[in-house]
């Protein structure tokens, strides 16, 4: 069955998260996703709060920009979440928006090298390994977690370009694609991920998570068009959906047929009823998606 989730957009103030998370838990939504966009809301702090306020919904953070984070800190925080809330947290790491990284003095000369080193070290630390690393960006001296996760923890990578998609296939446990990805884009991404995995000698399953920009209710079409235009995607084909549950479910199915394992509905930044959107996803869209 295709997984289904919803994004809590950080355009909403942090104090709105509690109500949205509780609705997600109550109505049986499978996954609630959060963002660590500069300079809006922290990914780990919001994830910990959402997990504490709920009992069953899984919480994803897509994504944590690796230029902002020492890998040991990422590992400590990931391990803590997984020990406190086993099986309910999904963390994605990625390049981050390079202009934002430049604003805080963290822009890397080689984002691909940084992400690869971060993924290697993070996955090893979460396996309970003790590391000494002297990389271009990651440097660790006899580091191990005192409280590693008690079971295997997948680490996903956010990716768009071909080189990062191949890197994700080679080094990550799954990949997150942005809402700018059409069904054809999902197929192309899957091919590149598989190429990277094959080159690295990996054959295990590689889950693919895709955001889908979606709008429903009054003014849905106009809100979707405005958001696509703001993102420079007004001419993109097969990106985003506006309409009722049947229309949204059909768009989800297209992405799933192209290779997505989980589709996360991304409301527009001006969604007037975030709690209602969560109910819509769980109660109306979910029954139409298998």
Tab-separated table of N, CA and C in Angstrom, residues 11 35-40 65 67-68 95-107:
chain	number	residue	atom	x	y	z
A	11	UNK	N	5.297	27.944	7.390
A	11	UNK	CA	4.696	29.269	7.260
A	11	UNK	C	3.670	29.489	8.380
A	35	UNK	N	9.370	20.666	8.231
A	35	UNK	CA	10.519	21.203	7.490
A	35	UNK	C	11.431	21.981	8.418
A	36	UNK	N	12.723	21.971	8.076
A	36	UNK	CA	13.671	22.860	8.735
A	36	UNK	C	14.140	23.884	7.703
A	37	UNK	N	13.231	24.734	7.294
A	37	UNK	CA	13.567	25.801	6.345
A	37	UNK	C	14.116	27.001	7.108
A	38	UNK	N	15.181	27.588	6.567
A	38	UNK	CA	15.695	28.831	7.137
A	38	UNK	C	14.737	29.956	6.761
A	39	UNK	N	14.367	30.801	7.628
A	39	UNK	CA	14.704	30.825	9.052
A	39	UNK	C	13.403	30.748	9.829
A	40	UNK	N	12.737	29.610	9.656
A	40	UNK	CA	11.379	29.448	10.131
A	40	UNK	C	11.315	28.625	11.415
A	65	UNK	N	19.441	20.392	6.878
A	65	UNK	CA	20.570	20.781	6.018
A	65	UNK	C	21.902	20.433	6.681
A	67	UNK	N	24.997	21.322	6.067
A	67	UNK	CA	25.986	22.360	6.367
A	67	UNK	C	25.763	23.027	7.725
A	68	UNK	N	24.525	22.974	8.231
A	68	UNK	CA	24.220	23.610	9.515
A	68	UNK	C	24.581	22.736	10.708
A	95	UNK	N	21.410	18.828	1.166
A	95	UNK	CA	22.294	19.971	0.954
A	95	UNK	C	21.788	21.236	1.639
A	96	UNK	N	20.483	21.413	1.722
A	96	UNK	CA	19.941	22.706	2.117
A	96	UNK	C	19.967	23.665	0.932
A	97	UNK	N	19.258	24.755	1.052
A	97	UNK	CA	19.251	25.781	0.009
A	97	UNK	C	20.560	26.563	0.091
A	98	UNK	N	21.322	26.558	-0.972
A	98	UNK	CA	22.680	27.096	-0.904
A	98	UNK	C	22.715	28.591	-0.579
A	99	UNK	N	21.757	29.363	-1.037
A	99	UNK	CA	21.730	30.779	-0.667
A	99	UNK	C	21.545	30.949	0.834
A	100	UNK	N	20.677	30.127	1.432
A	100	UNK	CA	20.488	30.193	2.883
A	100	UNK	C	21.760	29.777	3.616
A	101	UNK	N	22.425	28.745	3.103
A	101	UNK	CA	23.663	28.305	3.736
A	101	UNK	C	24.709	29.422	3.681
A	102	UNK	N	24.710	30.161	2.570
A	102	UNK	CA	25.624	31.286	2.455
A	102	UNK	C	25.306	32.389	3.447
A	103	UNK	N	24.026	32.604	3.716
A	103	UNK	CA	23.631	33.650	4.665
A	103	UNK	C	24.182	33.412	6.061
A	104	UNK	N	24.356	32.148	6.428
A	104	UNK	CA	24.828	31.844	7.785
A	104	UNK	C	26.295	31.408	7.801
A	105	UNK	N	26.976	31.614	6.674
A	105	UNK	CA	28.399	31.301	6.623
A	105	UNK	C	28.710	29.823	6.602
A	106	UNK	N	27.760	28.990	6.119
A	106	UNK	CA	27.952	27.546	6.152
A	106	UNK	C	27.961	26.912	4.761
A	107	UNK	N	28.047	27.717	3.734
A	107	UNK	CA	27.999	27.169	2.368
A	107	UNK	C	29.258	26.365	2.080
